[in-house]
Amino acid sequence: MQLSTVVLALALGAASAFAPMRNPAALRKAVVSNMQEPHGGTLVDLFVEDKEAAIKSCNKELQLNPRQLCDVELICNGGFSPLTGFMNEEDYLSVVNDVKLSSGLLFSLPVVFDTDDEDIAVGDKILLKQDDLEIATFTIESKYLAQKPLECKNCYGTSSIEHPGTLMVAMEKGKYYLSGSLEGLNKPVRDFPCKTPKEVREELPDDKDVVAFQCRNPVHRAHYELFTRALDDERVGEGGVVMVHPTCGPTQADDIDGTVRYKTYEVLKEETANPRVIWNYLPYSMHMAGPREAIHHMMIRKNFGCTHFIIGRDMAGSKSSLDGEDFYGAYEAQEFAQSKSAELGVKCVPSLNLVYTEEKGYVTADEAEKEGLTKKNLSGTKFRKALRAGEDIPEWFAFKSVVEVLRANI
């Protein structure tokens, strides 16, 4: 039986095709433990058994920054399947211009390794490290100039450095991009556990729809109502489950730190103890790329075995740092994701627009309007102010356990 596919998300040179696929052992080791097919057909696993030999074969070493560390981990563990390395120029430009790899496979954001180092050359084999821990080897197959204005305009929809993604590309990334294959050595050390796609798939039901919920903020009552009610959507089969899969890597400057968010998720998991909700964590660096990033998140969760994806209003969106205006329309990500849903093999479930009412608790905004119910609201600004001031926060808005963690850590 072929299952449908859904993922939940709130407000994504000289080498061969999709980055070099020259490691047959990586493909032989791949195991798909549930019905959702990985992107491109094969779940990549680049971790090698003979770590010592791989380390000795390197002639240079580099320290990974937090963003690069996330990308290396997701290439090696298959989260970015079918990639087996960083993109060459042909794939980079194809993704930037056409939202697909040079092979024609849908892929929405470039996965590239940047540097300003003039001494790195084709043929080098670099040991990539997290402090003293060896993470991966990287065989350089091409080195090319990044086309940053084009990348920013096409992927983020703007060249303005008021956008955090554009600012990252323009000001933080190096001028060269390197392509080549990776060999995985060790998983990074983090304050939160990040299971591989293979490990997650082994825990998911084989015969049920899996609805993935993506977020980069603490989960409050409205979020919880949204992703649990998604299981009642007509697009989701009977007995489906939700996988809450927050990104805990680098994000925009005013977001709550990933380690603190992880603590809020853990206490909420214990408080709710819902057997139809599975919690996992993703080592991913946010781009705030709106529609493009929605597709990226769907693809990643597909590789983790999910079958449905709920797209919220202005998913992965961002506001101008100058005038506060949104860079993307409220439903732009939903519309773009829906247009690519069949091609990707992941069904979109639009998020419910829920409001809290005195009479009936959480209902849809349409129902509240139709029945003339009394709506209650607490803005994010007022919530943060009350949080810092130690004032009472209504339990209809936020879980008490989450509030306690936030107060202790921010």
Coordinates of C-alpha atoms in Angstrom, one line a residue:
M1 CA 0.0 0.0 0.0
Q2 CA 1.4 3.4 -0.9
L3 CA 0.8 6.0 1.7
S4 CA 0.2 9.7 1.1
T5 CA 2.8 12.2 2.4
V6 CA 2.4 15.2 4.8
V7 CA 4.7 17.5 6.9
L8 CA 3.6 20.2 9.4
A9 CA 5.3 23.6 9.5
L10 CA 4.6 27.0 11.1
A11 CA 4.7 30.9 11.4
L12 CA 13.3 26.1 3.7
G13 CA 31.6 22.9 -11.6
A14 CA 33.5 19.8 -12.3
A15 CA 31.7 17.3 -10.3
S16 CA 28.8 15.0 -11.1
A17 CA 25.1 15.4 -10.9
F18 CA 23.6 16.1 -7.5
A19 CA 26.9 16.3 -5.7
P20 CA 29.2 13.3 -6.2
M21 CA 27.5 10.0 -5.6
R22 CA 30.6 7.9 -5.7
N23 CA 30.3 6.0 -2.5
P24 CA 28.4 2.7 -3.3
A25 CA 28.8 1.6 0.3
A26 CA 26.8 4.6 1.5
L27 CA 23.9 3.5 -0.7
R28 CA 24.1 -0.1 0.2
K29 CA 23.9 0.7 3.9
A30 CA 20.8 2.8 3.5
V31 CA 17.7 1.2 5.0
V32 CA 14.2 2.5 4.6
S33 CA 12.1 1.3 7.5
N34 CA 8.8 2.8 6.6
M35 CA 6.7 3.4 3.5
Q36 CA 7.8 6.9 2.7
E37 CA 10.4 6.9 -0.1
P38 CA 13.4 9.2 0.5
H39 CA 13.9 12.1 -1.9
G40 CA 15.6 10.7 -5.0
G41 CA 14.8 7.1 -4.0
T42 CA 17.7 6.3 -1.7
L43 CA 18.4 7.3 1.9
V44 CA 22.1 8.3 2.0
D45 CA 24.3 7.2 4.9
L46 CA 27.9 8.4 4.6
F47 CA 29.4 7.3 7.9
V48 CA 32.4 5.1 7.5
E49 CA 33.7 2.3 9.7
D50 CA 37.4 2.8 9.3
K51 CA 37.6 6.3 10.8
E52 CA 41.4 6.2 11.4
A53 CA 42.1 5.5 7.8
A54 CA 39.8 8.3 6.6
I55 CA 41.4 10.8 9.0
K56 CA 45.0 9.8 7.9
S57 CA 44.1 10.4 4.3
C58 CA 43.5 14.1 4.9
N59 CA 46.1 16.7 4.1
K60 CA 44.3 19.8 5.7
E61 CA 41.8 20.5 8.4
L62 CA 39.2 23.1 9.0
Q63 CA 37.0 24.1 11.9
L64 CA 33.3 24.2 11.1
N65 CA 31.1 27.1 12.0
P66 CA 27.6 26.3 13.5
R67 CA 25.9 26.7 10.1
Q68 CA 28.4 24.5 8.3
L69 CA 28.2 21.9 11.1
C70 CA 24.4 21.5 10.5
D71 CA 24.9 21.1 6.8
V72 CA 27.6 18.5 7.1
E73 CA 25.6 16.5 9.6
L74 CA 22.5 16.5 7.3
I75 CA 24.5 15.5 4.3
C76 CA 26.2 12.6 6.1
N77 CA 23.1 11.3 7.8
G78 CA 20.8 11.5 4.8
G79 CA 18.7 14.5 5.8
F80 CA 19.7 16.2 2.6
S81 CA 19.3 13.0 0.5
P82 CA 20.2 12.5 -2.4
L83 CA 23.2 14.7 -1.8
T84 CA 26.4 12.9 -0.9
G85 CA 28.5 16.1 -0.8
F86 CA 28.4 19.9 -1.3
M87 CA 26.9 21.1 -4.6
N88 CA 29.1 21.8 -7.6
E89 CA 28.5 25.0 -9.7
E90 CA 26.2 23.3 -12.1
D91 CA 23.8 22.1 -9.3
Y92 CA 24.2 25.4 -7.4
L93 CA 23.1 27.4 -10.4
S94 CA 20.3 25.0 -11.3
V95 CA 18.9 25.2 -7.8
V96 CA 19.2 29.0 -7.6
N97 CA 17.6 29.5 -11.1
D98 CA 15.3 26.6 -11.5
V99 CA 14.5 25.1 -8.0
K100 CA 16.0 21.8 -9.1
L101 CA 19.3 19.9 -9.3
S102 CA 20.9 19.5 -12.7
S103 CA 19.4 16.0 -12.8
G104 CA 16.0 17.6 -12.8
L105 CA 15.1 16.6 -9.2
L106 CA 13.3 19.2 -7.1
F107 CA 15.6 21.0 -4.7
S108 CA 14.8 24.5 -3.4
L109 CA 17.9 25.9 -1.6
P110 CA 21.6 25.5 -2.4
V111 CA 23.7 23.4 0.0
V112 CA 27.2 24.8 -0.4
F113 CA 30.4 25.0 1.6
D114 CA 31.9 28.6 1.6
T115 CA 35.4 29.8 2.2
D116 CA 37.7 32.7 1.7
D117 CA 40.8 30.5 1.8
E118 CA 42.9 31.0 -1.3
D119 CA 45.1 28.0 -0.5
I120 CA 42.4 25.3 -0.7
A121 CA 42.6 23.6 -4.1
V122 CA 40.9 20.9 -6.0
G123 CA 42.3 17.5 -4.9
D124 CA 42.7 18.5 -1.2
K125 CA 41.1 16.2 1.3
I126 CA 40.1 18.3 4.3
L127 CA 39.3 17.0 7.8
L128 CA 36.3 18.9 9.1
K129 CA 36.2 19.4 12.9
Q130 CA 34.0 20.6 15.7
D131 CA 36.7 21.8 18.1
D132 CA 38.8 18.6 18.7
L133 CA 36.1 16.2 17.4
E134 CA 36.6 14.9 13.9
I135 CA 33.2 15.2 12.1
A136 CA 33.9 14.3 8.4
T137 CA 36.3 14.3 5.5
F138 CA 35.7 16.5 2.5
T139 CA 37.4 15.8 -0.8
I140 CA 37.5 19.0 -2.9
E141 CA 36.3 18.4 -6.5
S142 CA 35.7 22.0 -7.6
K143 CA 36.1 25.6 -6.4
Y144 CA 34.0 28.4 -7.8
L145 CA 32.9 31.9 -7.2
A146 CA 29.6 32.3 -5.4
Q147 CA 27.1 34.4 -7.4
K148 CA 25.7 36.1 -4.3
P149 CA 23.4 38.8 -5.9
L150 CA 21.7 36.1 -8.0
E151 CA 21.5 33.7 -5.1
C152 CA 19.9 36.3 -2.8
K153 CA 17.5 37.6 -5.4
N154 CA 16.2 34.2 -6.5
C155 CA 16.3 32.2 -3.2
Y156 CA 15.2 35.0 -0.8
G157 CA 13.2 37.1 -3.2
T158 CA 15.3 40.2 -2.3
S159 CA 18.8 41.6 -2.5
S160 CA 18.2 43.8 0.6
I161 CA 20.5 43.0 3.6
E162 CA 17.5 43.9 5.8
H163 CA 16.6 40.2 5.2
P164 CA 18.6 37.9 7.6
G165 CA 19.2 35.3 4.9
T166 CA 20.5 37.8 2.4
L167 CA 22.6 39.3 5.2
M168 CA 24.1 35.9 5.9
V169 CA 24.9 35.2 2.3
A170 CA 26.3 38.7 1.6
M171 CA 28.2 39.3 4.8
E172 CA 29.0 36.0 6.5
K173 CA 29.6 33.5 3.7
G174 CA 33.0 33.4 1.9
K175 CA 33.4 34.3 -1.7
Y176 CA 34.2 30.8 -2.9
Y177 CA 32.1 27.7 -2.8
L178 CA 33.7 24.3 -2.6
S179 CA 32.1 21.1 -3.9
G180 CA 33.0 17.5 -3.3
S181 CA 32.1 14.3 -1.4
L182 CA 31.9 13.7 2.3
E183 CA 32.7 10.8 4.6
G184 CA 31.0 10.9 8.0
L185 CA 33.2 10.2 11.1
N186 CA 31.3 11.3 14.2
K187 CA 28.0 13.0 15.0
P188 CA 28.4 16.6 16.4
V189 CA 28.2 17.1 20.2
R190 CA 25.1 19.1 21.0
D191 CA 23.0 20.0 24.0
F192 CA 20.0 18.3 22.4
P193 CA 19.9 14.9 20.7
C194 CA 19.5 14.8 17.0
K195 CA 18.5 11.3 15.6
T196 CA 19.4 10.4 12.1
P197 CA 16.7 9.8 9.5
K198 CA 17.4 6.1 9.7
E199 CA 17.0 6.2 13.5
V200 CA 13.8 8.2 13.2
R201 CA 12.3 5.9 10.6
E202 CA 12.9 2.9 12.7
E203 CA 10.6 4.4 15.4
L204 CA 7.8 5.5 13.0
P205 CA 4.8 3.3 12.2
D206 CA 5.1 1.5 8.8
D207 CA 1.5 1.7 7.9
K208 CA 0.3 5.1 9.2
D209 CA 0.6 8.6 7.9
V210 CA 3.2 10.7 9.7
V211 CA 2.4 14.5 10.0
A212 CA 5.6 16.5 10.7
F213 CA 5.3 19.8 12.6
Q214 CA 8.2 22.2 12.0
C215 CA 8.8 25.1 14.3
R216 CA 11.6 27.3 15.6
N217 CA 9.9 28.7 18.6
P218 CA 8.6 27.3 21.9
V219 CA 5.3 25.4 21.5
H220 CA 2.3 27.2 23.1
R221 CA -1.3 26.2 23.4
A222 CA -2.4 27.3 19.9
H223 CA 0.5 25.4 18.3
Y224 CA -0.4 22.3 20.2
E225 CA -4.0 22.5 19.3
L226 CA -3.0 23.1 15.7
F227 CA -0.8 20.1 15.2
T228 CA -3.0 17.7 17.2
R229 CA -6.1 18.7 15.3
A230 CA -4.2 18.1 12.0
L231 CA -4.6 14.4 12.7
D232 CA -8.4 14.9 12.1
D233 CA -7.8 16.5 8.7
E234 CA -9.4 14.6 5.8
R235 CA -6.0 14.3 4.1
V236 CA -4.6 12.3 7.0
G237 CA -5.4 8.6 7.3
E238 CA -6.9 7.0 10.3
G239 CA -4.4 6.4 13.2
G240 CA -1.9 8.9 11.9
V241 CA 0.7 10.4 14.2
V242 CA 2.4 13.8 14.5
M243 CA 6.1 14.2 14.6
V244 CA 7.1 17.5 16.2
H245 CA 10.5 18.2 14.6
P246 CA 11.8 21.6 15.7
T247 CA 15.0 23.2 14.2
C248 CA 17.4 23.7 17.0
G249 CA 20.4 25.1 15.0
P250 CA 21.3 28.8 14.1
T251 CA 18.3 31.0 13.4
Q252 CA 17.6 34.7 13.2
A253 CA 19.0 37.0 15.9
D254 CA 15.8 37.6 17.9
D255 CA 14.7 34.0 18.2
I256 CA 15.1 32.1 21.5
D257 CA 18.3 30.0 21.7
G258 CA 18.0 26.4 20.5
T259 CA 19.2 24.9 23.7
V260 CA 16.5 26.8 25.7
R261 CA 13.8 25.8 23.2
Y262 CA 14.9 22.2 23.5
K263 CA 14.3 22.4 27.2
T264 CA 10.8 23.7 26.6
Y265 CA 10.0 20.9 24.2
E266 CA 11.2 18.3 26.7
V267 CA 9.0 19.5 29.6
L268 CA 6.0 19.8 27.3
K269 CA 6.6 16.3 26.0
E270 CA 6.4 15.1 29.7
E271 CA 3.4 17.3 30.5
T272 CA 1.2 16.2 27.6
A273 CA 2.4 12.5 27.3
N274 CA 0.4 12.2 24.1
P275 CA 1.0 8.7 22.5
R276 CA 0.1 10.1 19.0
V277 CA 2.8 12.8 19.2
I278 CA 6.5 12.0 18.6
W279 CA 9.3 14.5 19.4
N280 CA 12.6 14.7 17.6
Y281 CA 15.1 17.5 16.9
L282 CA 16.7 18.8 13.7
P283 CA 20.2 20.2 13.5
Y284 CA 19.3 22.8 10.8
S285 CA 20.4 26.4 10.2
M286 CA 17.4 28.5 9.3
H287 CA 17.5 30.7 6.1
M288 CA 14.2 32.5 6.6
A289 CA 13.6 32.0 2.9
G290 CA 9.8 31.8 3.0
P291 CA 8.4 29.8 0.0
R292 CA 11.8 28.2 -0.9
E293 CA 12.4 27.1 2.6
A294 CA 8.9 25.6 2.9
I295 CA 9.9 23.2 0.1
H296 CA 13.3 22.6 1.8
H297 CA 11.6 21.6 5.1
M298 CA 9.2 19.3 3.3
M299 CA 12.0 17.5 1.5
I300 CA 14.0 17.1 4.7
R301 CA 11.0 15.7 6.6
K302 CA 10.3 13.4 3.7
N303 CA 13.8 11.9 4.2
F304 CA 12.9 11.5 7.9
G305 CA 9.9 9.4 6.9
C306 CA 7.1 11.9 7.2
T307 CA 4.1 11.8 5.0
H308 CA 2.2 15.1 5.6
F309 CA 3.4 18.7 6.0
I310 CA 1.2 21.5 7.4
I311 CA 2.2 24.9 6.1
G312 CA 1.4 27.8 8.4
R313 CA 0.9 31.5 7.6
D314 CA 4.1 33.1 6.4
M315 CA 6.2 30.0 7.1
A316 CA 9.9 30.7 7.5
G317 CA 9.1 34.3 6.8
S318 CA 11.0 37.3 8.0
K319 CA 10.4 41.0 8.4
S320 CA 12.6 43.9 7.3
S321 CA 15.0 45.0 10.0
L322 CA 14.4 48.6 8.9
D323 CA 10.6 49.0 8.6
G324 CA 9.2 45.8 9.9
E325 CA 7.4 44.9 6.7
D326 CA 7.0 41.2 5.7
F327 CA 9.2 40.0 2.9
Y328 CA 6.6 37.4 1.8
G329 CA 2.8 37.3 1.5
A330 CA 0.9 35.5 4.3
Y331 CA 0.0 32.6 2.0
E332 CA 2.9 32.7 -0.4
A333 CA 4.6 29.7 1.2
Q334 CA 1.4 27.7 1.2
E335 CA 0.7 28.3 -2.4
F336 CA 4.3 27.5 -3.6
A337 CA 4.4 24.3 -1.5
Q338 CA 1.0 23.2 -2.8
S339 CA 2.2 23.8 -6.4
K340 CA 5.2 21.4 -5.7
S341 CA 3.4 18.9 -3.5
A342 CA 2.8 16.2 -6.1
E343 CA 6.3 16.5 -7.5
L344 CA 7.8 16.2 -4.1
G345 CA 5.5 13.4 -3.0
V346 CA 4.4 15.2 0.2
K347 CA 0.9 16.4 0.8
C348 CA 0.3 19.8 2.2
V349 CA -2.1 20.4 5.1
P350 CA -2.9 24.1 5.5
S351 CA -2.8 25.1 9.2
L352 CA -6.0 26.0 10.9
N353 CA -6.4 29.7 11.9
L354 CA -7.3 29.1 15.6
V355 CA -8.4 31.7 18.1
Y356 CA -9.2 31.3 21.8
T357 CA -12.7 32.1 23.0
E358 CA -14.2 32.5 26.4
E359 CA -17.2 30.3 25.5
K360 CA -15.7 27.4 23.6
G361 CA -11.9 27.5 24.0
Y362 CA -9.9 27.1 20.8
V363 CA -12.0 27.3 17.6
T364 CA -11.4 28.4 14.1
A365 CA -11.5 32.1 13.5
D366 CA -14.4 31.5 11.0
E367 CA -16.4 29.7 13.7
A368 CA -15.8 32.4 16.3
E369 CA -16.9 35.0 13.8
K370 CA -20.0 33.1 12.8
E371 CA -21.2 32.4 16.3
G372 CA -20.2 35.8 17.7
L373 CA -17.9 34.3 20.3
T374 CA -15.7 36.4 22.6
K375 CA -12.1 36.2 21.5
K376 CA -9.1 36.6 23.8
N377 CA -5.7 37.7 22.5
L378 CA -2.2 38.1 23.9
S379 CA 0.4 39.5 21.6
G380 CA 3.9 38.2 21.5
T381 CA 5.2 41.6 22.7
K382 CA 2.9 41.5 25.8
F383 CA 3.8 37.9 26.4
R384 CA 7.5 38.6 26.5
K385 CA 7.0 41.6 28.7
A386 CA 4.9 39.6 31.2
L387 CA 7.5 36.8 31.1
R388 CA 10.3 39.1 32.0
A389 CA 8.3 40.9 34.6
G390 CA 7.3 37.7 36.4
E391 CA 3.6 38.5 35.8
D392 CA 0.9 35.8 35.4
I393 CA 0.5 34.3 32.0
P394 CA -2.9 32.8 31.2
E395 CA -2.7 29.0 30.8
W396 CA -5.0 29.2 27.7
F397 CA -2.0 30.9 26.0
A398 CA 1.0 29.0 27.3
F399 CA 1.8 25.8 29.1
K400 CA 2.9 26.4 32.7
S401 CA 5.9 24.1 32.3
V402 CA 7.1 26.0 29.2
V403 CA 6.7 29.3 30.9
E404 CA 8.8 28.1 33.9
V405 CA 11.7 27.0 31.6
L406 CA 11.6 30.3 29.7
R407 CA 11.7 32.4 32.9
A408 CA 14.6 30.4 34.2
N409 CA 16.6 30.8 31.0
I410 CA 15.9 34.2 29.3

